[in-house]
XYZ file of C-alpha atoms in Angstrom:
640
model
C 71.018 20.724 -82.701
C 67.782 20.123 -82.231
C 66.195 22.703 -84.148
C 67.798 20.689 -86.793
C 66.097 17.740 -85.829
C 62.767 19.226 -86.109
C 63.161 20.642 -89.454
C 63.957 16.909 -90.478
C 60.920 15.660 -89.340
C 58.630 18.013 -90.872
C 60.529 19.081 -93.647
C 62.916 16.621 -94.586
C 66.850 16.029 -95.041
C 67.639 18.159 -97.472
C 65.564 21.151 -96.467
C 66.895 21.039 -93.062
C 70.457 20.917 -94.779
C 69.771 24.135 -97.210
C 68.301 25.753 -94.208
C 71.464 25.727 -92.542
C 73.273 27.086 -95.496
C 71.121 29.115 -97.368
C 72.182 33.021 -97.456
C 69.313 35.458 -96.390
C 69.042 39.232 -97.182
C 66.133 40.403 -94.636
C 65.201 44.401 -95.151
C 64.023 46.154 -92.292
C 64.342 45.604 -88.920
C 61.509 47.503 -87.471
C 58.055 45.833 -86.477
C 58.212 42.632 -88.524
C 61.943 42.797 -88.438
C 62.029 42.342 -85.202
C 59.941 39.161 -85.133
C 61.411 38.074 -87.927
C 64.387 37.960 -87.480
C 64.288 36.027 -84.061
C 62.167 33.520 -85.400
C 64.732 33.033 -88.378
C 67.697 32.745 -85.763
C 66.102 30.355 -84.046
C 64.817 28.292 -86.626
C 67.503 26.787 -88.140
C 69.071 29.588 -90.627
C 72.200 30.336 -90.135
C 73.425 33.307 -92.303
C 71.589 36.400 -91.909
C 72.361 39.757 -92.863
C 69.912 42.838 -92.227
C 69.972 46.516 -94.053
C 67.669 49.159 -92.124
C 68.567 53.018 -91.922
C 66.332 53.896 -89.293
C 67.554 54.138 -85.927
C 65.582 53.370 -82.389
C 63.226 55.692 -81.373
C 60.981 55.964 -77.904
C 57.716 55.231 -79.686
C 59.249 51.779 -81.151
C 59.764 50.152 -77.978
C 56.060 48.748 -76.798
C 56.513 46.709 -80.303
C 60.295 45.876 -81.538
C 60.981 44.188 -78.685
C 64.565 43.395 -79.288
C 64.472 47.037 -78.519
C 65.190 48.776 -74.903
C 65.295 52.194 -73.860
C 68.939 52.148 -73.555
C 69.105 51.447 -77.438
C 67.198 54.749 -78.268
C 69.179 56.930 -80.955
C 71.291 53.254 -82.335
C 70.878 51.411 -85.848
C 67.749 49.162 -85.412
C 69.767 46.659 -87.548
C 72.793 46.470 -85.640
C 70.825 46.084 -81.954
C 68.274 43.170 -83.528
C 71.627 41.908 -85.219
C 73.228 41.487 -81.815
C 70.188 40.410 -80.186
C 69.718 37.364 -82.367
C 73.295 36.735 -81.764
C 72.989 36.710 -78.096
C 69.639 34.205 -79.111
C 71.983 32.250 -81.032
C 75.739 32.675 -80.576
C 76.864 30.129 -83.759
C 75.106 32.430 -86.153
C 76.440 34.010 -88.918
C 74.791 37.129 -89.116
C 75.782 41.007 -90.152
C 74.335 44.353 -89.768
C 73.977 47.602 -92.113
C 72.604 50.805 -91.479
C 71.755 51.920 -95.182
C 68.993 53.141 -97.359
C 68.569 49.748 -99.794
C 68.033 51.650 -102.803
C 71.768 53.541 -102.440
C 73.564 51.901 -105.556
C 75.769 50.072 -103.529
C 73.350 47.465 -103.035
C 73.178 46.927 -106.742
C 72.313 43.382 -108.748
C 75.602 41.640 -107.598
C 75.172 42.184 -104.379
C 71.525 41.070 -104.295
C 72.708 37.536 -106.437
C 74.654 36.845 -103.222
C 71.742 36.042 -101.341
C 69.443 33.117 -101.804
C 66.554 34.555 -100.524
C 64.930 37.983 -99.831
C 62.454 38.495 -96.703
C 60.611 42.138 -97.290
C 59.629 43.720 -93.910
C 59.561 47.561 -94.998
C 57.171 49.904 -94.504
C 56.813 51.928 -97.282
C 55.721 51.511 -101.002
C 58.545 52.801 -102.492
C 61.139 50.994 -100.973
C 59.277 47.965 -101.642
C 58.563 48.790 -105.083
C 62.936 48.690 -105.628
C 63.445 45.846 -103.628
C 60.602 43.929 -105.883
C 62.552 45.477 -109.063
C 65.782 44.346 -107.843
C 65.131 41.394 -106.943
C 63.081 40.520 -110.298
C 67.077 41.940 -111.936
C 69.206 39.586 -109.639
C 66.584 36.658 -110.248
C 66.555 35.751 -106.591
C 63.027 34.819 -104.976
C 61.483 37.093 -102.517
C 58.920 37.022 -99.611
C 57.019 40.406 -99.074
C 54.963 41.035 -95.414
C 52.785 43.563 -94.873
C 50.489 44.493 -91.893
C 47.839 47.193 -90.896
C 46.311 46.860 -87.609
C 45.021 43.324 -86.929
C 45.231 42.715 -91.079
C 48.646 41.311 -92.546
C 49.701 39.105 -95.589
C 52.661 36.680 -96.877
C 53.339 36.121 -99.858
C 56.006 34.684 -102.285
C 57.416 36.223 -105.518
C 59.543 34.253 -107.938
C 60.292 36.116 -111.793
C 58.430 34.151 -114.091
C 56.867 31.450 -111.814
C 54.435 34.328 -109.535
C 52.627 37.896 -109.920
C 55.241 40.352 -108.520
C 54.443 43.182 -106.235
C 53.097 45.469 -108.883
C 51.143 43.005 -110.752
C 48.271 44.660 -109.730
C 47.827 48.440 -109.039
C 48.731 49.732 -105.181
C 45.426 51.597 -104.420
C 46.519 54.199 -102.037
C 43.918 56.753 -100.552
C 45.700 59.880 -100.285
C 44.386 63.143 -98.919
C 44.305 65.977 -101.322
C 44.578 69.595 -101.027
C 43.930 72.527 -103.255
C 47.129 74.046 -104.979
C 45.956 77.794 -104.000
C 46.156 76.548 -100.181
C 49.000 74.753 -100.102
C 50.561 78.039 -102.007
C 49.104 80.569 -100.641
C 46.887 80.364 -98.015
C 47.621 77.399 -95.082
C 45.567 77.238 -92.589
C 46.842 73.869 -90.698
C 50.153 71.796 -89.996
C 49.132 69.456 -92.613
C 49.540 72.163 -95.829
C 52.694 73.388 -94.277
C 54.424 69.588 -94.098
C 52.502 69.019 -97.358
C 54.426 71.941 -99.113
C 57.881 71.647 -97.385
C 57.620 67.715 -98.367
C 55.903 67.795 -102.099
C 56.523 71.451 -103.209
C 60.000 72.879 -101.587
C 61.713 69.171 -100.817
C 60.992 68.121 -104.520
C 61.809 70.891 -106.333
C 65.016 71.470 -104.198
C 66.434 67.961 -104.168
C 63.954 65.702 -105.645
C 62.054 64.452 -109.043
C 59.350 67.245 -109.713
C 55.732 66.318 -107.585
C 53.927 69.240 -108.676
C 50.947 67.563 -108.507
C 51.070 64.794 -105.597
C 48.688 65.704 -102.348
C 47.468 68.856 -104.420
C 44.998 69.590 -106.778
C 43.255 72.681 -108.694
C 39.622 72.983 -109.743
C 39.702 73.317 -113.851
C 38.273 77.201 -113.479
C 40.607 80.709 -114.166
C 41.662 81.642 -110.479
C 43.558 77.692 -110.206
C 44.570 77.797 -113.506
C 46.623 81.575 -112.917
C 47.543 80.018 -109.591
C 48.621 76.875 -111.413
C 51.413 78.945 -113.445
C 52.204 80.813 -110.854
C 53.342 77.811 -109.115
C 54.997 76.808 -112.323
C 56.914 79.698 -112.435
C 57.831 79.537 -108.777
C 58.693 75.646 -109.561
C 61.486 77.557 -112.342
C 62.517 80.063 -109.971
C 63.625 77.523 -107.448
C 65.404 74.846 -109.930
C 67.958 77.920 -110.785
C 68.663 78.053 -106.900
C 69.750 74.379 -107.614
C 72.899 76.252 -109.430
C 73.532 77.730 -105.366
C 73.391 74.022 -103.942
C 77.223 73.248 -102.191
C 77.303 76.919 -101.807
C 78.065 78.480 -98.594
C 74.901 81.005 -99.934
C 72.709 78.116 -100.243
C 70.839 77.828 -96.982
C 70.561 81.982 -97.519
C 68.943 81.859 -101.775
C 66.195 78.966 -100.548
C 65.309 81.034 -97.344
C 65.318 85.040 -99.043
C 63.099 83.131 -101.917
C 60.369 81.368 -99.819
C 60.164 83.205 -96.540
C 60.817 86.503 -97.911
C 60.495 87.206 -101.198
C 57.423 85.037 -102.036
C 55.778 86.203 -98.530
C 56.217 89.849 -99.494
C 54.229 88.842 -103.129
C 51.726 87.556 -101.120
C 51.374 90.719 -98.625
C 51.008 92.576 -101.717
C 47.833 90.973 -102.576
C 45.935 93.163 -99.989
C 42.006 91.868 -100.613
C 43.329 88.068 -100.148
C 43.721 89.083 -96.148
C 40.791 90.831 -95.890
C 39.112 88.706 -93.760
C 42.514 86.332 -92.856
C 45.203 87.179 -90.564
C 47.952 87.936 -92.948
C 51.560 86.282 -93.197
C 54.361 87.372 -91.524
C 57.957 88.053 -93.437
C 60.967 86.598 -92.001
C 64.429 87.803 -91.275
C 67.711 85.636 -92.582
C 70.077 87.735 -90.969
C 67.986 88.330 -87.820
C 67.311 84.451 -87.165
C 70.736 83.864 -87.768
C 72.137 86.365 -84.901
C 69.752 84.672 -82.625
C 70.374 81.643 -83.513
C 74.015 82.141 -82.652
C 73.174 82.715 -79.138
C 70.890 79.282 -79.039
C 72.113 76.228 -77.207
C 69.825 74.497 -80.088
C 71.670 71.151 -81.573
C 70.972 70.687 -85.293
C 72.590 67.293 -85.280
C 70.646 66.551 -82.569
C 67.136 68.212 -82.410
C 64.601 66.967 -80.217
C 61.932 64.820 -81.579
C 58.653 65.019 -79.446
C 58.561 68.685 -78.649
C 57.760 71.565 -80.853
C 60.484 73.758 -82.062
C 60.885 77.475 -81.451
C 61.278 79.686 -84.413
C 65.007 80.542 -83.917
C 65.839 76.475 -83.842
C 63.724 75.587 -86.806
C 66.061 78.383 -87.981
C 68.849 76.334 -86.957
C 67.609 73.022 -88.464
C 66.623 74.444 -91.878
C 69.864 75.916 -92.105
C 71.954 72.779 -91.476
C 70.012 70.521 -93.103
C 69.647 72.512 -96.494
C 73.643 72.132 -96.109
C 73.632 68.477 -95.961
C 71.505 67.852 -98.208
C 73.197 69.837 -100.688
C 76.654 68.022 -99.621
C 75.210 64.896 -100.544
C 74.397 66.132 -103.928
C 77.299 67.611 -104.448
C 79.048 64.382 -103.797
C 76.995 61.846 -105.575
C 78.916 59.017 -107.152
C 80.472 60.538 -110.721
C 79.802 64.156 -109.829
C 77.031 63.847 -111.258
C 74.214 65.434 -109.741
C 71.246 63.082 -109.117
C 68.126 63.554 -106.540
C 66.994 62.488 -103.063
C 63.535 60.783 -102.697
C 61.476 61.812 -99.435
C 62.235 59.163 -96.821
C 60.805 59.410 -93.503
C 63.394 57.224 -92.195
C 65.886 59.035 -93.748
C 66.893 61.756 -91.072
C 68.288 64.936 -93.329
C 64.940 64.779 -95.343
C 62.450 64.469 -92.268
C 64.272 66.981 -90.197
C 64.581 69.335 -93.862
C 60.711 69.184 -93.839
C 60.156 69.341 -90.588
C 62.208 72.854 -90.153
C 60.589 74.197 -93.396
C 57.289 72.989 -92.507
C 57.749 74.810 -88.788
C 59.245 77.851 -90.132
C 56.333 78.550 -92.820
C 53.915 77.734 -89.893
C 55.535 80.150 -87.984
C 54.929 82.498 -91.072
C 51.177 82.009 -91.025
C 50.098 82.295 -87.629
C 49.832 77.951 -87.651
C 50.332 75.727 -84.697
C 53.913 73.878 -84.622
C 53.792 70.589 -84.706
C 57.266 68.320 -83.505
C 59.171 66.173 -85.498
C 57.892 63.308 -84.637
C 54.449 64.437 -85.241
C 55.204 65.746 -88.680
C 56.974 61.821 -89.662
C 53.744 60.288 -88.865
C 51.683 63.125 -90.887
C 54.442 62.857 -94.145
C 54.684 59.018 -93.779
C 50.869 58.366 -93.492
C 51.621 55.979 -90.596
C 49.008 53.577 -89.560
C 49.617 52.401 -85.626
C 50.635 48.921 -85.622
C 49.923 45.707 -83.728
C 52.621 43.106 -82.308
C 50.772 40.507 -82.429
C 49.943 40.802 -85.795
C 53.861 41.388 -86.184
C 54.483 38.011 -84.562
C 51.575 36.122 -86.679
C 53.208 37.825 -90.375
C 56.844 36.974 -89.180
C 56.186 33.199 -88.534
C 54.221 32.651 -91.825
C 57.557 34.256 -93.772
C 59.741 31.785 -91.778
C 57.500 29.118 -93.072
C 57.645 30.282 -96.296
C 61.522 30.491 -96.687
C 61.763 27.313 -95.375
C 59.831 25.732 -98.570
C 61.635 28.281 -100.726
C 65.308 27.209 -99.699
C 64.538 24.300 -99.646
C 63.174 24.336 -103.924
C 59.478 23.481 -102.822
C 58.091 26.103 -104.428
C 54.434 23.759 -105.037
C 54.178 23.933 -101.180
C 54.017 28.179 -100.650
C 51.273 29.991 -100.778
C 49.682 33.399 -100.078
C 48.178 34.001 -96.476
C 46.600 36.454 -94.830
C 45.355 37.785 -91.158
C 41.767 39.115 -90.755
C 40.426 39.489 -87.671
C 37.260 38.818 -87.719
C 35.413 37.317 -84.187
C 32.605 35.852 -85.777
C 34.741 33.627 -87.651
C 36.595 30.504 -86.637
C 39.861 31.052 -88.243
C 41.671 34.607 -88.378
C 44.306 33.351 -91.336
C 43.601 32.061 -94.868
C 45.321 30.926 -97.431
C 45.856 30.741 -101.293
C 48.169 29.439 -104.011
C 50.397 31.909 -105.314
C 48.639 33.211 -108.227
C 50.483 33.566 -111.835
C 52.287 36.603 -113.246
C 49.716 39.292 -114.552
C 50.448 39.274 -118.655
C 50.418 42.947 -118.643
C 52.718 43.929 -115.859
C 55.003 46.718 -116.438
C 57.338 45.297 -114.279
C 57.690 41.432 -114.156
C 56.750 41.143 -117.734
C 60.005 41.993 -118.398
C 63.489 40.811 -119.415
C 66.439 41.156 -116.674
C 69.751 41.108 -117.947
C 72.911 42.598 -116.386
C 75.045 45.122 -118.620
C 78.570 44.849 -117.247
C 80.217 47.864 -118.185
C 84.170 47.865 -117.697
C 85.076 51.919 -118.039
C 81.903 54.001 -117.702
C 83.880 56.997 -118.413
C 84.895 55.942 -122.039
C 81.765 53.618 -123.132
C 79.254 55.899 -124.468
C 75.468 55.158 -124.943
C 76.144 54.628 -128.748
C 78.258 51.549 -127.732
C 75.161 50.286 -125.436
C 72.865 50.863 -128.702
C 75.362 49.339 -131.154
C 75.838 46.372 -128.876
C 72.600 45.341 -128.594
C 71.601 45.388 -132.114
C 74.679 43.037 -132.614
C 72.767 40.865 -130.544
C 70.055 40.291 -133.058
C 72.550 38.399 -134.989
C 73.488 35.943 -132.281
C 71.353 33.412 -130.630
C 70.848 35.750 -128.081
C 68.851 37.764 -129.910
C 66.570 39.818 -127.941
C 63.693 40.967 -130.708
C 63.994 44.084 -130.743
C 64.535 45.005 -133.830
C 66.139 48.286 -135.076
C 63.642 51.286 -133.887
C 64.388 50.661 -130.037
C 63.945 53.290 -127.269
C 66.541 53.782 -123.952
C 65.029 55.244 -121.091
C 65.870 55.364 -117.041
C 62.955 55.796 -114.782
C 61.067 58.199 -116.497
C 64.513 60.002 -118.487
C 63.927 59.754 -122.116
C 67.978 58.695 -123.210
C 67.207 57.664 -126.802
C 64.788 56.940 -129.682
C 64.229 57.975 -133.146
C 63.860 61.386 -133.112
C 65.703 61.977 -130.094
C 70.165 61.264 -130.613
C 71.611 63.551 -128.475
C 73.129 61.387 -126.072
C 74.705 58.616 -128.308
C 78.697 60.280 -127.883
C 78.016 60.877 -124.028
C 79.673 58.123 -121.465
C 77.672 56.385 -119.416
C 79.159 58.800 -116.282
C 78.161 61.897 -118.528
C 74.456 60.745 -118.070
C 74.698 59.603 -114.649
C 74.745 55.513 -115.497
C 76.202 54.614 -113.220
C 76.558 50.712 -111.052
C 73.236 49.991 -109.695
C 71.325 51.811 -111.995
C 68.957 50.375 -114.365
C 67.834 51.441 -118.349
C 64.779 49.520 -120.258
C 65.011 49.071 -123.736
C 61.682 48.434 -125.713
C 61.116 47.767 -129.368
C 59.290 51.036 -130.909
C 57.741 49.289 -133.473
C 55.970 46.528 -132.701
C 54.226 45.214 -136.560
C 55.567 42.106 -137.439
C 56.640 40.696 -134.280
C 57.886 36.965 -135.058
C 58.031 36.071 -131.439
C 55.987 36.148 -127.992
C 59.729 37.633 -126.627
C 59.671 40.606 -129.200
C 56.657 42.133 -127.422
C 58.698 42.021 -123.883
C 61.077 45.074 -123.024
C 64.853 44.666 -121.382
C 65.730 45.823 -118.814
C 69.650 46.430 -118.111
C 71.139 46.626 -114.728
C 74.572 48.222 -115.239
C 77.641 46.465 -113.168
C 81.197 46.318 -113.244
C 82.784 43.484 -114.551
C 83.275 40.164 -112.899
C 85.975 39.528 -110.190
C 87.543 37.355 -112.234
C 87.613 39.051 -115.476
C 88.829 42.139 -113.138
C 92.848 41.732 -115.373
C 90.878 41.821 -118.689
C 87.354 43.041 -118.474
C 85.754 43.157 -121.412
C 84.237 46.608 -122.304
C 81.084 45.917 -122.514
C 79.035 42.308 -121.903
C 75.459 41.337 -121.160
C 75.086 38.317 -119.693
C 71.828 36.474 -117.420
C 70.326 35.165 -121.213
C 70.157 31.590 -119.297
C 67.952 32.779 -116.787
C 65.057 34.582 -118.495
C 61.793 33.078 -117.626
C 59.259 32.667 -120.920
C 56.738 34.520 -121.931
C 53.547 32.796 -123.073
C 50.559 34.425 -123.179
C 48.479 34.055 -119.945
C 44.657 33.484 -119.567
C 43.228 37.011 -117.988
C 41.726 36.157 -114.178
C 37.974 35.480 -114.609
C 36.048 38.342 -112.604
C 34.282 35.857 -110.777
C 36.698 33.369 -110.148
C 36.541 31.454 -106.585
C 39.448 31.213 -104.060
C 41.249 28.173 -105.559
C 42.211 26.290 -102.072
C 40.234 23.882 -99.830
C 38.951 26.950 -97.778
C 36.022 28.435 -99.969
C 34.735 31.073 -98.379
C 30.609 30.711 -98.828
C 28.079 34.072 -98.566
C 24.687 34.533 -98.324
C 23.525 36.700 -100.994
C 23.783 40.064 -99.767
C 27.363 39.085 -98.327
C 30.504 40.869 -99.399
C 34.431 39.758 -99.516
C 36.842 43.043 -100.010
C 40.618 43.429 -99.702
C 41.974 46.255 -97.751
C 43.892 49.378 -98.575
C 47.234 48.973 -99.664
C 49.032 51.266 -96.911
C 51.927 53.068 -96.555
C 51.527 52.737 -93.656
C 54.260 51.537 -90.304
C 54.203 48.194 -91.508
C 52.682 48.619 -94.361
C 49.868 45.943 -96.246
C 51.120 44.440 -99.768
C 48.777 43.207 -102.551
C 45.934 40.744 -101.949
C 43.708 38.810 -103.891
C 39.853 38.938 -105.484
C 37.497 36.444 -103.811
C 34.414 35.682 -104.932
C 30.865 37.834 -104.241
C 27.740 36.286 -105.624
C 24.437 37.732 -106.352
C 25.622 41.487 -104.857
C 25.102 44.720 -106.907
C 28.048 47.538 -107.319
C 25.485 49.593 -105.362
C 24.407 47.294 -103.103
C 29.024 46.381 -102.705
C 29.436 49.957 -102.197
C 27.124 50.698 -99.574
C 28.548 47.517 -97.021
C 31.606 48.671 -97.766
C 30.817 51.924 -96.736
C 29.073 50.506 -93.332
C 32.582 48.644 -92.489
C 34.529 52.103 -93.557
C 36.107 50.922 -96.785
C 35.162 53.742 -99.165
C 35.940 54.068 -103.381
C 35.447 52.371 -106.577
C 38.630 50.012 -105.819
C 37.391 48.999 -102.696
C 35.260 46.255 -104.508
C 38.545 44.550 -106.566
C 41.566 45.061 -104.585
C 41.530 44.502 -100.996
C 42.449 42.027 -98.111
C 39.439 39.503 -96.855
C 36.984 41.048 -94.845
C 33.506 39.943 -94.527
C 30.284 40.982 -93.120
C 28.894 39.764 -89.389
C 27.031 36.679 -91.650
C 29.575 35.106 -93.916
C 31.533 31.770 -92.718
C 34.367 29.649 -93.627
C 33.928 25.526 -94.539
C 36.912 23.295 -94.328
């Protein structure tokens, strides 16, 4: 083949060999995906398999170009699957259409793959993937693009910073509690409070405080326990959810009863066009003689109120079925996805209905995904540039030439000679909460009879083994931000692992309370434990419980912190004049999204002085000046 050939002559023998054999997990198939993954088919890789859960929409198609109209309303991964297959018909390559934080895709299934290629396009999603892959100690390339900006760069536990090494400065648009509550005036607060207020509290982690804020003064703070209390009164509808009621609770509660409360505050619509109460039973008769499809809803035109009706109605039931039927029985939660269709079209129907309440103009679905996903329009070229800088990237990866990667990013900038610059892959930050960690996997056999007191008993037998973690006796067990044990909390120790909703894919960190007299760099790092079933072949006599990956923990020696005022370490130092200035852009969650770039050096400039170019190019905020992609002014240049 002669793509073969090639890779031999640039890359050598043996990388052209694990090219052709190395296992890649790429996740997304959207913008980059696209690009991506034809450039992978046709470079040589041969095993390929793709997760995405959105499917094809009209607006896609003037950028995923494996994309036609005829594919509108299919799996993105299974039509860019077949499309690199009809690019390359020897290929092994496989298709899912799946959220990639479902617990299916837990650390086992990640170890299979020898490589990760990131092309999502949103933080949190990326934030798991990062996590996971840190767990299954398997290397990862993460992509990101805004606009005519993008970056590459490489992640390997232990060797490289991770993707939340450093923070994600996102600017996000805030809104007062009392309007989001009580007084909308625009789409916006409507999607904001069917998203962050009634999605959250209904099937979510509480947000009570994302995209809204109160002024420290005695109106917010009676409005802030009001919403409190309205928080409480909605949780106890939870005990409604799989009900055949459900859909009828959530709807009497927000569109009636609270509107009513609000009615009854006569001097607040003095001077505003008061709300209007709707009708369960009313909508519902109308809605039975509606040709409206709630499994099927348009996307691009605004609803009328008798089919938001319809949509709120049918999605409140599906949500609540998937609840209902988590893995276990045990009830867990559903993050906002706006890929994930039940949630969008949930907040979209809410968000129309209480618009319809206020006297607000509708907005469509599709309008209300790219107001709750803060999309940022994307470029293809830029695509195309990201997707063939992660192809040469997972070439040196696969191929164990780790020395040769490097981070590189695309700034479009026409007064300079080169739009993409590079930089070694910088070191681990010592104080990350997330890489600065120990991965192990917990392989449970029965989750039903192994309680958290065996999980705590097990690994202070450790200590006395040569496997000893450091931890010492006063440890703490928590998942995400669940508090399962410490000290003064035992409640859980005689509850199974099901009875707390540990189950596969999940992951708990144990960290050593007290940390005086540490004898060891290791006794300052937490663990965390990816739960798993046992091996295949220990499937006839599992052992109860086991924790094994002790071989492949990375050390922990204290690093040197970054000097403020370090330079770009490659051959391309980037040279100012004195009032010049070098920024990184906003990390976006945006359609492609932008992932973490690096500090370059600014000489002789004031914070004042910093703040007011930034301002002139339209960066704006205190983190402008440390965290964000190259961009220079009209007089800096670039020496080779």
């Amino acid at each position: 083949m002669r793509t073969t050939e090639q890779l031999t002559r640039i890359f050598g023998q043996e990388a052209a060999t694990r090219v052709s054999t190395a296992r890649l997990l790429v996740v997304g198939a959207g913008g980059i995906g696209c690009e991506l993954l034809k450039d992978l088919s046709m470079s040589g890789f041969q095993h390929i398999e793709a997760v995405d859960l959105d499917t094809i929409d009209l607006s896609n198609l003037n950028r995923q170009f494996l994309f036609q109209r005829r594919h509108i309303k299919r799996p993105k991964s299974e039509v860019a699957i077949q499309a690199i297959r009809d690019f390359n018909p020897g290929i092994d390559a496989h298709a899912r259409q799946a959220n990639i934080k479902e617990p299916t895709f837990d650390v086992d299934w990640f170890s299979q793959f020898d490589l990760v290629l990131n092309a999502l396009d949103n933080l949190e999603a990326r934030r798991h993937v990062n996590t996971v892959c840190l767990a299954a100690h398997v290397p990862l390339i993460e992509s990101g693009t805004a606009g005519y900006l993008g970056q590459v760069t490489v992640i390997k536990g232990g060797e490289t910073e991770c993707f939340e090494c450093h923070p994600k400065p996102v600017e996000r648009k805030t809104f007062p509690i009392c309007t989001i509550r009580s007084t909308p005036s625009a789409p916006i607060h409507c999607i904001v409070w069917a998203k962050n207020y009634l999605f959250a509290q209904l099937f979510g982690e509480r947000q009570d405080d994302e995209d809204m804020t109160a002024e420290e003064d005695a109106e917010n703070m009676e409005e802030l326990k009001q919403l409190r209390e309205e928080s409480t009164a909605l949780a106890k509808l939870a005990e409604a959810m799989g009900s055949p009621e459900f859909a009828r609770v959530v709807f009497e509660k927000v569109f009636s009863s609270d509107i009513a409360r609000l009615l009854s505050m006569a001097d607040m619509w003095k001077h505003r066009q008061p709300p209007t109460q709707l009708d369960y039973d009313e909508l519902e008769s109308a809605a039975l003689d509606s040709d409206f499809d709630p499994m099927s809803p348009g996307t691009h035109s605004a609803m009328s109120l008798t089919d938001a009706f319809a949509l709120f109605k049918y999605t409140a039931a599906r949500l609540a079925q998937r609840l209902d039927s988590d893995e276990q029985g045990t009830r867990g939660s559903i993050s906002f996805d706006k890929d994930d269709e039940d949630a969008l079209n949930f907040v979209a129907a809410t968000a129309s209905l209480r618009s319809y309440v206020f006297g607000i103009d509708q907005t469509s679905i599709f309008e209300t995904k790219a107001m709750a996903g803060n999309i940022i329009p994307a470029i293809a070229t830029t695509n195309a540039v990201v997707a063939g800088m992660m192809v040469t990237q997972a070439i040196m990866v696969v191929s164990e030439q780790m020395s040769r990667c490097h981070t590189a990013y695309v700034s479009y900038n026409s007064k300079r000679s080169r739009s993409v610059l590079s930089e070694p892959l910088a070191l681990p930050n010592p104080v990350c909460a997330v890489c600065r960690r120990r991965y192990l996997t917990l392989r449970v056999a029965d989750l039903s009879r192994t309680t958290l007191g065996d999980v705590v008993d097990y690994l202070h037998m450790l200590a006395e083994t040569e496997n000893n973690l450091y931890l010492g006796e006063d440890i703490s067990v928590v998942e995400g931000s669940r508090i399962l044990y410490d000290l003064d909390f035992e409640d859980n120790m005689e509850k199974s692992m099901e009875e707390l909703g540990l189950w596969r894919g999940r992951m708990i960190t144990v960290a050593r309370e007290d940390l005086d007299d540490v004898e060891s760099v290791a006794g300052t790092v937490p663990v965390v434990l990816s739960i798993a079933g046992p091996r295949v072949e220990d499937a006839s006599q599992p052992l109860d419980l086991d924790i094994e990956g002790f071989e492949l923990i990375p050390e922990f020696a204290p690093l040197p912190p970054p000097t403020p005022d370090e330079a770009v370490p490659n051959g391309d130092q980037l040279h100012f004049a004195d009032d010049d200035v070098a920024v990184v852009v906003d990390d976006s969650d945006g359609d492609e999204g932008l992932a973490t770039l690096h500090h370059v050096k600014v000489d002789n400039i004031s914070d004042e002085l910093a703040k007011r170019k930034l301002s002139d190019i339209g960066v704006r905020g205190e983190s402008s000046i440390k965290r964000r992609a190259v961009a220079t002014d009209d007089e800096a240049t670039i020496s080779e």
